[in-house]
Amino acid sequence: ALPALIFSAVSGRGFNEISNFAYLAGYLVASLSVLLLGYFLSRILWKTNPLSSTFDATGMACANSGFVGYPLLMMVLPTIAPTALALNMIVENLVVIPLVLILAERASAPTLRGRSMVKLVLHRVSTNPIVLAMVAGIVVSVTQLPIPTFATRGIDLIAQSSAAVCLFVIGGTLVGISIRSVGKRIFGVVAGKLILLPLAVWMSFGFLELIGAGSVSPNLRNAAIIMAATPAMTLYPVLAQKYGQEEQAATAMLVMTLLSFFTISGLLYLLDI
């Protein structure tokens, strides 16, 4: 359902909407700042190895824009939700996730360098259904390529089911996880995701506006902050599992999901939405 949702959100927007460079720059700067800070905090504060640090940082910097952020925005800012989703997916899937893969591959195989690493990362990114859906959506948006009605209806039908599917996906991810193993490190990752990332997004947009590098509408800014305040992306434990980091990632995801009800409620109150 998520690839259909992304294609529908991107292809249904005009090119001017998905090329909002002020939003893209602001969200990208915030995401990369938190990713970098999270990595070094994990290395220095919790004395973890490079691979564990990579996924601690990923848990802080990658929001669940599709399965939590989008349904939430459809309730509080429905007119801006598809645009915010499309812009977030561009940042996360074209920059942040490939960077995470590079860090993870380098940490898990220090001898893998140069062309071998680039080929591996490009293969994983180029075969990702989410990335393919986003690229296809951008092509349709730019070229205004007409899509047959039957295809549009089918895609929209699947996309509309994403809010319901997300509950099953998140529930399935959390099954069997125990909170007994929760420690300072996990709470650090959770705080980084639920508090630090939305704060970084707010500061990033404010800084760009201050130096005259661009500004976004208040509604779009609020949408970005709300997206950033969601738990880590659903793909987070899946990516971590490939590198033997699934227990930490899944436990952090559980705690984030439980606490996000309170943190997001507080954020909506602060934003007066």
mmCIF file of C-alpha atoms in Angstrom:
data_model
loop_
_atom_site.group_PDB
_atom_site.id
_atom_site.type_symbol
_atom_site.label_atom_id
_atom_site.label_comp_id
_atom_site.label_asym_id
_atom_site.label_seq_id
_atom_site.Cartn_x
_atom_site.Cartn_y
_atom_site.Cartn_z
ATOM 1 C CA ALA A 1 0.000 0.000 0.000
ATOM 2 C CA LEU A 2 2.853 2.435 0.747
ATOM 3 C CA PRO A 3 4.288 2.518 -2.823
ATOM 4 C CA ALA A 4 0.771 3.198 -4.166
ATOM 5 C CA LEU A 5 0.282 5.940 -1.579
ATOM 6 C CA ILE A 6 3.605 7.561 -2.503
ATOM 7 C CA PHE A 7 2.928 7.377 -6.250
ATOM 8 C CA SER A 8 -0.523 8.869 -5.745
ATOM 9 C CA ALA A 9 0.800 11.655 -3.507
ATOM 10 C CA VAL A 10 3.705 12.601 -5.803
ATOM 11 C CA SER A 11 2.021 12.215 -9.202
ATOM 12 C CA GLY A 12 -1.049 14.104 -8.010
ATOM 13 C CA ARG A 13 0.983 17.185 -7.086
ATOM 14 C CA GLY A 14 2.174 19.829 -9.524
ATOM 15 C CA PHE A 15 5.927 20.055 -10.057
ATOM 16 C CA ASN A 16 5.964 23.385 -8.201
ATOM 17 C CA GLU A 17 4.623 21.638 -5.098
ATOM 18 C CA ILE A 18 7.140 18.772 -5.033
ATOM 19 C CA SER A 19 10.043 21.094 -5.885
ATOM 20 C CA ASN A 20 9.596 23.192 -2.753
ATOM 21 C CA PHE A 21 13.315 23.648 -2.177
ATOM 22 C CA ALA A 22 12.891 25.568 1.080
ATOM 23 C CA TYR A 23 11.022 22.600 2.596
ATOM 24 C CA LEU A 24 13.413 20.040 1.117
ATOM 25 C CA ALA A 25 16.468 21.946 2.361
ATOM 26 C CA GLY A 26 15.033 22.551 5.821
ATOM 27 C CA TYR A 27 13.962 18.966 6.403
ATOM 28 C CA LEU A 28 17.186 17.595 4.919
ATOM 29 C CA VAL A 29 19.416 19.773 7.110
ATOM 30 C CA ALA A 30 17.459 18.731 10.206
ATOM 31 C CA SER A 31 17.543 15.015 9.325
ATOM 32 C CA LEU A 32 21.269 14.969 8.553
ATOM 33 C CA SER A 33 22.075 16.995 11.680
ATOM 34 C CA VAL A 34 20.196 14.550 13.916
ATOM 35 C CA LEU A 35 21.710 11.563 12.083
ATOM 36 C CA LEU A 36 25.224 12.922 12.641
ATOM 37 C CA LEU A 37 24.579 13.937 16.246
ATOM 38 C CA GLY A 38 22.919 10.604 17.030
ATOM 39 C CA TYR A 39 25.854 8.670 15.587
ATOM 40 C CA PHE A 40 28.461 10.459 17.689
ATOM 41 C CA LEU A 41 26.305 10.448 20.823
ATOM 42 C CA SER A 42 25.986 6.682 20.527
ATOM 43 C CA ARG A 43 29.711 6.243 19.916
ATOM 44 C CA ILE A 44 30.848 8.541 22.712
ATOM 45 C CA LEU A 45 28.096 8.335 25.322
ATOM 46 C CA TRP A 46 27.057 4.689 25.018
ATOM 47 C CA LYS A 47 30.411 3.328 23.751
ATOM 48 C CA THR A 48 28.820 1.408 20.881
ATOM 49 C CA ASN A 49 30.513 0.082 17.757
ATOM 50 C CA PRO A 50 30.072 1.843 14.373
ATOM 51 C CA LEU A 51 27.263 -0.498 13.262
ATOM 52 C CA SER A 52 25.207 -0.064 16.431
ATOM 53 C CA SER A 53 25.796 3.690 16.309
ATOM 54 C CA THR A 54 24.513 3.788 12.739
ATOM 55 C CA PHE A 55 21.177 2.266 13.709
ATOM 56 C CA ASP A 56 20.859 4.302 16.893
ATOM 57 C CA ALA A 57 21.227 7.385 14.687
ATOM 58 C CA THR A 58 18.791 5.982 12.119
ATOM 59 C CA GLY A 59 16.183 5.509 14.835
ATOM 60 C CA MET A 60 16.507 9.191 15.706
ATOM 61 C CA ALA A 61 16.562 10.657 12.186
ATOM 62 C CA CYS A 62 14.043 8.654 10.104
ATOM 63 C CA ALA A 63 10.356 9.362 10.703
ATOM 64 C CA ASN A 64 7.382 7.148 9.891
ATOM 65 C CA SER A 65 6.007 9.625 7.354
ATOM 66 C CA GLY A 66 3.911 7.132 5.390
ATOM 67 C CA PHE A 67 2.253 4.916 7.986
ATOM 68 C CA VAL A 68 1.875 7.344 10.917
ATOM 69 C CA GLY A 69 2.584 10.880 9.735
ATOM 70 C CA TYR A 70 0.306 10.829 6.701
ATOM 71 C CA PRO A 71 -2.811 9.398 8.442
ATOM 72 C CA LEU A 72 -2.244 11.863 11.287
ATOM 73 C CA LEU A 73 -1.958 14.819 8.911
ATOM 74 C CA MET A 74 -5.096 13.684 7.090
ATOM 75 C CA MET A 75 -6.928 14.298 10.365
ATOM 76 C CA VAL A 76 -5.376 17.629 11.363
ATOM 77 C CA LEU A 77 -4.056 19.204 8.109
ATOM 78 C CA PRO A 78 -5.768 17.255 5.301
ATOM 79 C CA THR A 79 -5.188 19.794 2.513
ATOM 80 C CA ILE A 80 -1.418 19.798 2.993
ATOM 81 C CA ALA A 81 -0.917 16.095 3.884
ATOM 82 C CA PRO A 82 -0.186 14.684 0.365
ATOM 83 C CA THR A 83 2.325 17.457 -0.383
ATOM 84 C CA ALA A 84 4.125 16.986 2.945
ATOM 85 C CA LEU A 85 4.264 13.222 2.400
ATOM 86 C CA ALA A 86 5.714 13.614 -1.099
ATOM 87 C CA LEU A 87 8.397 16.065 0.075
ATOM 88 C CA ASN A 88 9.353 13.942 3.092
ATOM 89 C CA MET A 89 9.659 10.821 0.969
ATOM 90 C CA ILE A 90 12.021 12.611 -1.419
ATOM 91 C CA VAL A 91 14.351 13.542 1.447
ATOM 92 C CA GLU A 92 14.151 10.204 3.246
ATOM 93 C CA ASN A 93 14.361 7.838 0.288
ATOM 94 C CA LEU A 94 16.748 9.699 -1.992
ATOM 95 C CA VAL A 95 19.215 10.954 0.630
ATOM 96 C CA VAL A 96 18.824 9.679 4.194
ATOM 97 C CA ILE A 97 18.213 5.959 3.602
ATOM 98 C CA PRO A 98 21.020 5.617 0.993
ATOM 99 C CA LEU A 99 23.359 7.351 3.470
ATOM 100 C CA VAL A 100 22.302 4.931 6.219
ATOM 101 C CA LEU A 101 22.991 1.993 3.882
ATOM 102 C CA ILE A 102 26.464 3.351 3.109
ATOM 103 C CA LEU A 103 27.260 3.745 6.821
ATOM 104 C CA ALA A 104 25.879 0.281 7.636
ATOM 105 C CA GLU A 105 27.731 -1.449 4.808
ATOM 106 C CA ARG A 106 30.988 0.257 5.692
ATOM 107 C CA ALA A 107 30.599 -0.638 9.377
ATOM 108 C CA SER A 108 29.678 -4.280 8.677
ATOM 109 C CA ALA A 109 32.320 -4.782 5.985
ATOM 110 C CA PRO A 110 35.224 -2.345 6.514
ATOM 111 C CA THR A 111 37.062 -3.811 3.528
ATOM 112 C CA LEU A 112 34.180 -2.934 1.186
ATOM 113 C CA ARG A 113 35.060 0.365 -0.457
ATOM 114 C CA GLY A 114 34.796 2.377 -3.622
ATOM 115 C CA ARG A 115 32.909 0.872 -6.530
ATOM 116 C CA SER A 116 31.827 -2.256 -4.649
ATOM 117 C CA MET A 117 30.052 -0.228 -1.982
ATOM 118 C CA VAL A 118 28.494 2.155 -4.497
ATOM 119 C CA LYS A 119 27.200 -0.756 -6.597
ATOM 120 C CA LEU A 120 25.709 -2.486 -3.562
ATOM 121 C CA VAL A 121 23.954 0.646 -2.284
ATOM 122 C CA LEU A 122 22.688 1.594 -5.759
ATOM 123 C CA HIS A 123 21.306 -1.920 -6.227
ATOM 124 C CA ARG A 124 19.435 -1.852 -2.913
ATOM 125 C CA VAL A 125 18.064 1.632 -3.497
ATOM 126 C CA SER A 126 17.107 1.065 -7.145
ATOM 127 C CA THR A 127 15.185 -2.125 -6.322
ATOM 128 C CA ASN A 128 13.270 -0.547 -3.430
ATOM 129 C CA PRO A 129 9.536 -0.373 -4.374
ATOM 130 C CA ILE A 130 9.168 2.884 -2.449
ATOM 131 C CA VAL A 131 11.945 4.567 -4.429
ATOM 132 C CA LEU A 132 10.589 3.222 -7.726
ATOM 133 C CA ALA A 133 7.097 4.516 -6.896
ATOM 134 C CA MET A 134 8.499 7.915 -6.002
ATOM 135 C CA VAL A 135 10.570 8.199 -9.193
ATOM 136 C CA ALA A 136 7.562 7.157 -11.292
ATOM 137 C CA GLY A 137 5.425 9.736 -9.501
ATOM 138 C CA ILE A 138 7.980 12.494 -10.148
ATOM 139 C CA VAL A 139 8.115 11.568 -13.856
ATOM 140 C CA VAL A 140 4.314 11.757 -14.121
ATOM 141 C CA SER A 141 4.247 15.053 -12.211
ATOM 142 C CA VAL A 142 6.915 16.663 -14.409
ATOM 143 C CA THR A 143 5.668 15.367 -17.769
ATOM 144 C CA GLN A 144 1.941 15.533 -16.926
ATOM 145 C CA LEU A 145 1.696 12.084 -18.498
ATOM 146 C CA PRO A 146 -1.964 11.000 -18.647
ATOM 147 C CA ILE A 147 -2.778 7.827 -16.713
ATOM 148 C CA PRO A 148 -5.728 5.625 -17.747
ATOM 149 C CA THR A 149 -8.739 6.001 -15.474
ATOM 150 C CA PHE A 150 -8.832 2.319 -14.514
ATOM 151 C CA ALA A 151 -5.190 2.493 -13.405
ATOM 152 C CA THR A 152 -5.757 5.689 -11.420
ATOM 153 C CA ARG A 153 -8.756 4.180 -9.629
ATOM 154 C CA GLY A 154 -6.819 1.047 -8.735
ATOM 155 C CA ILE A 155 -3.847 3.011 -7.403
ATOM 156 C CA ASP A 156 -6.078 5.384 -5.429
ATOM 157 C CA LEU A 157 -8.003 2.463 -3.937
ATOM 158 C CA ILE A 158 -4.799 0.849 -2.690
ATOM 159 C CA ALA A 159 -3.451 4.202 -1.486
ATOM 160 C CA GLN A 160 -6.614 4.888 0.515
ATOM 161 C CA SER A 161 -6.169 1.590 2.344
ATOM 162 C CA SER A 162 -2.755 2.623 3.672
ATOM 163 C CA ALA A 163 -4.103 4.143 6.899
ATOM 164 C CA ALA A 164 -5.717 0.818 7.856
ATOM 165 C CA VAL A 165 -2.774 -1.272 6.658
ATOM 166 C CA CYS A 166 -0.401 0.789 8.781
ATOM 167 C CA LEU A 167 -2.054 -0.453 11.979
ATOM 168 C CA PHE A 168 -1.396 -4.076 10.998
ATOM 169 C CA VAL A 169 2.186 -3.319 9.932
ATOM 170 C CA ILE A 170 3.044 -1.520 13.157
ATOM 171 C CA GLY A 171 1.256 -4.124 15.281
ATOM 172 C CA GLY A 172 3.063 -6.964 13.534
ATOM 173 C CA THR A 173 6.397 -5.240 14.054
ATOM 174 C CA LEU A 174 5.823 -4.932 17.799
ATOM 175 C CA VAL A 175 4.581 -8.484 18.453
ATOM 176 C CA GLY A 176 6.769 -10.441 20.851
ATOM 177 C CA ILE A 177 8.937 -7.520 21.938
ATOM 178 C CA SER A 178 9.633 -7.209 25.656
ATOM 179 C CA ILE A 179 10.152 -3.850 27.355
ATOM 180 C CA ARG A 180 12.325 -5.434 30.057
ATOM 181 C CA SER A 181 15.438 -4.707 28.026
ATOM 182 C CA VAL A 182 14.759 -0.963 27.923
ATOM 183 C CA GLY A 183 17.754 1.023 29.169
ATOM 184 C CA LYS A 184 19.335 4.465 28.948
ATOM 185 C CA ARG A 185 20.509 3.866 25.392
ATOM 186 C CA ILE A 186 17.012 3.049 24.133
ATOM 187 C CA PHE A 187 15.509 6.024 25.944
ATOM 188 C CA GLY A 188 18.214 8.157 24.343
ATOM 189 C CA VAL A 189 17.203 6.968 20.869
ATOM 190 C CA VAL A 190 13.524 7.521 21.699
ATOM 191 C CA ALA A 191 14.166 11.052 22.984
ATOM 192 C CA GLY A 192 16.219 11.803 19.887
ATOM 193 C CA LYS A 193 13.380 10.722 17.630
ATOM 194 C CA LEU A 194 10.332 12.114 19.419
ATOM 195 C CA ILE A 195 11.861 15.357 20.713
ATOM 196 C CA LEU A 196 15.175 16.186 19.018
ATOM 197 C CA LEU A 197 14.138 15.663 15.376
ATOM 198 C CA PRO A 198 10.968 17.831 15.483
ATOM 199 C CA LEU A 199 12.951 20.481 17.370
ATOM 200 C CA ALA A 200 15.690 20.319 14.726
ATOM 201 C CA VAL A 201 13.100 20.693 11.934
ATOM 202 C CA TRP A 202 11.612 23.758 13.636
ATOM 203 C CA MET A 203 15.066 25.294 14.120
ATOM 204 C CA SER A 204 16.156 24.458 10.577
ATOM 205 C CA PHE A 205 13.158 26.165 8.964
ATOM 206 C CA GLY A 206 13.624 29.167 11.246
ATOM 207 C CA PHE A 207 17.326 29.445 10.408
ATOM 208 C CA LEU A 208 16.763 29.230 6.645
ATOM 209 C CA GLU A 209 14.109 31.926 6.875
ATOM 210 C CA LEU A 210 16.389 34.092 9.037
ATOM 211 C CA ILE A 211 19.238 34.047 6.507
ATOM 212 C CA GLY A 212 16.859 34.576 3.597
ATOM 213 C CA ALA A 213 17.386 31.129 2.070
ATOM 214 C CA GLY A 214 13.663 30.460 1.732
ATOM 215 C CA SER A 215 10.524 30.035 3.780
ATOM 216 C CA VAL A 216 7.537 27.703 3.851
ATOM 217 C CA SER A 217 3.913 28.339 4.738
ATOM 218 C CA PRO A 218 2.933 27.950 8.415
ATOM 219 C CA ASN A 219 0.772 24.904 7.616
ATOM 220 C CA LEU A 220 3.555 23.160 5.701
ATOM 221 C CA ARG A 221 6.036 23.952 8.468
ATOM 222 C CA ASN A 222 3.660 22.492 11.057
ATOM 223 C CA ALA A 223 3.167 19.416 8.865
ATOM 224 C CA ALA A 224 6.934 18.877 8.721
ATOM 225 C CA ILE A 225 7.263 19.178 12.498
ATOM 226 C CA ILE A 226 4.392 16.727 13.052
ATOM 227 C CA MET A 227 5.907 14.252 10.561
ATOM 228 C CA ALA A 228 9.246 14.524 12.369
ATOM 229 C CA ALA A 229 7.576 13.797 15.723
ATOM 230 C CA THR A 230 6.281 10.373 14.649
ATOM 231 C CA PRO A 231 8.048 7.131 15.676
ATOM 232 C CA ALA A 232 10.841 5.747 13.499
ATOM 233 C CA MET A 233 10.006 4.485 10.018
ATOM 234 C CA THR A 234 8.490 1.003 9.760
ATOM 235 C CA LEU A 235 11.524 -0.031 7.711
ATOM 236 C CA TYR A 236 13.817 0.697 10.672
ATOM 237 C CA PRO A 237 13.690 -2.739 12.386
ATOM 238 C CA VAL A 238 13.735 -4.449 8.965
ATOM 239 C CA LEU A 239 16.933 -2.669 7.919
ATOM 240 C CA ALA A 240 18.451 -3.297 11.346
ATOM 241 C CA GLN A 241 17.664 -7.023 11.115
ATOM 242 C CA LYS A 242 19.897 -7.376 8.060
ATOM 243 C CA TYR A 243 22.837 -6.261 10.197
ATOM 244 C CA GLY A 244 21.971 -8.072 13.440
ATOM 245 C CA GLN A 245 20.667 -4.940 15.197
ATOM 246 C CA GLU A 246 16.979 -5.856 15.224
ATOM 247 C CA GLU A 247 16.473 -6.316 18.992
ATOM 248 C CA GLN A 248 17.616 -2.796 19.879
ATOM 249 C CA ALA A 249 15.725 -1.282 16.936
ATOM 250 C CA ALA A 250 12.470 -3.139 17.605
ATOM 251 C CA THR A 251 12.537 -2.329 21.324
ATOM 252 C CA ALA A 252 13.174 1.348 20.582
ATOM 253 C CA MET A 253 10.292 1.242 18.096
ATOM 254 C CA LEU A 254 7.972 -0.191 20.763
ATOM 255 C CA VAL A 255 8.844 2.503 23.297
ATOM 256 C CA MET A 256 8.539 5.242 20.650
ATOM 257 C CA THR A 257 5.120 4.002 19.610
ATOM 258 C CA LEU A 258 3.876 3.958 23.207
ATOM 259 C CA LEU A 259 5.255 7.377 24.125
ATOM 260 C CA SER A 260 4.438 9.105 20.828
ATOM 261 C CA PHE A 261 0.761 9.279 21.811
ATOM 262 C CA PHE A 262 1.702 11.698 24.580
ATOM 263 C CA THR A 263 4.460 13.602 22.767
ATOM 264 C CA ILE A 264 2.419 14.129 19.583
ATOM 265 C CA SER A 265 -0.625 15.189 21.616
ATOM 266 C CA GLY A 266 1.557 17.730 23.411
ATOM 267 C CA LEU A 267 3.005 18.929 20.107
ATOM 268 C CA LEU A 268 -0.442 19.442 18.579
ATOM 269 C CA TYR A 269 -1.356 21.496 21.639
ATOM 270 C CA LEU A 270 1.788 23.633 21.287
ATOM 271 C CA LEU A 271 1.109 24.150 17.576
ATOM 272 C CA ASP A 272 -2.521 25.024 18.411
ATOM 273 C CA ILE A 273 -3.905 22.516 15.908
#
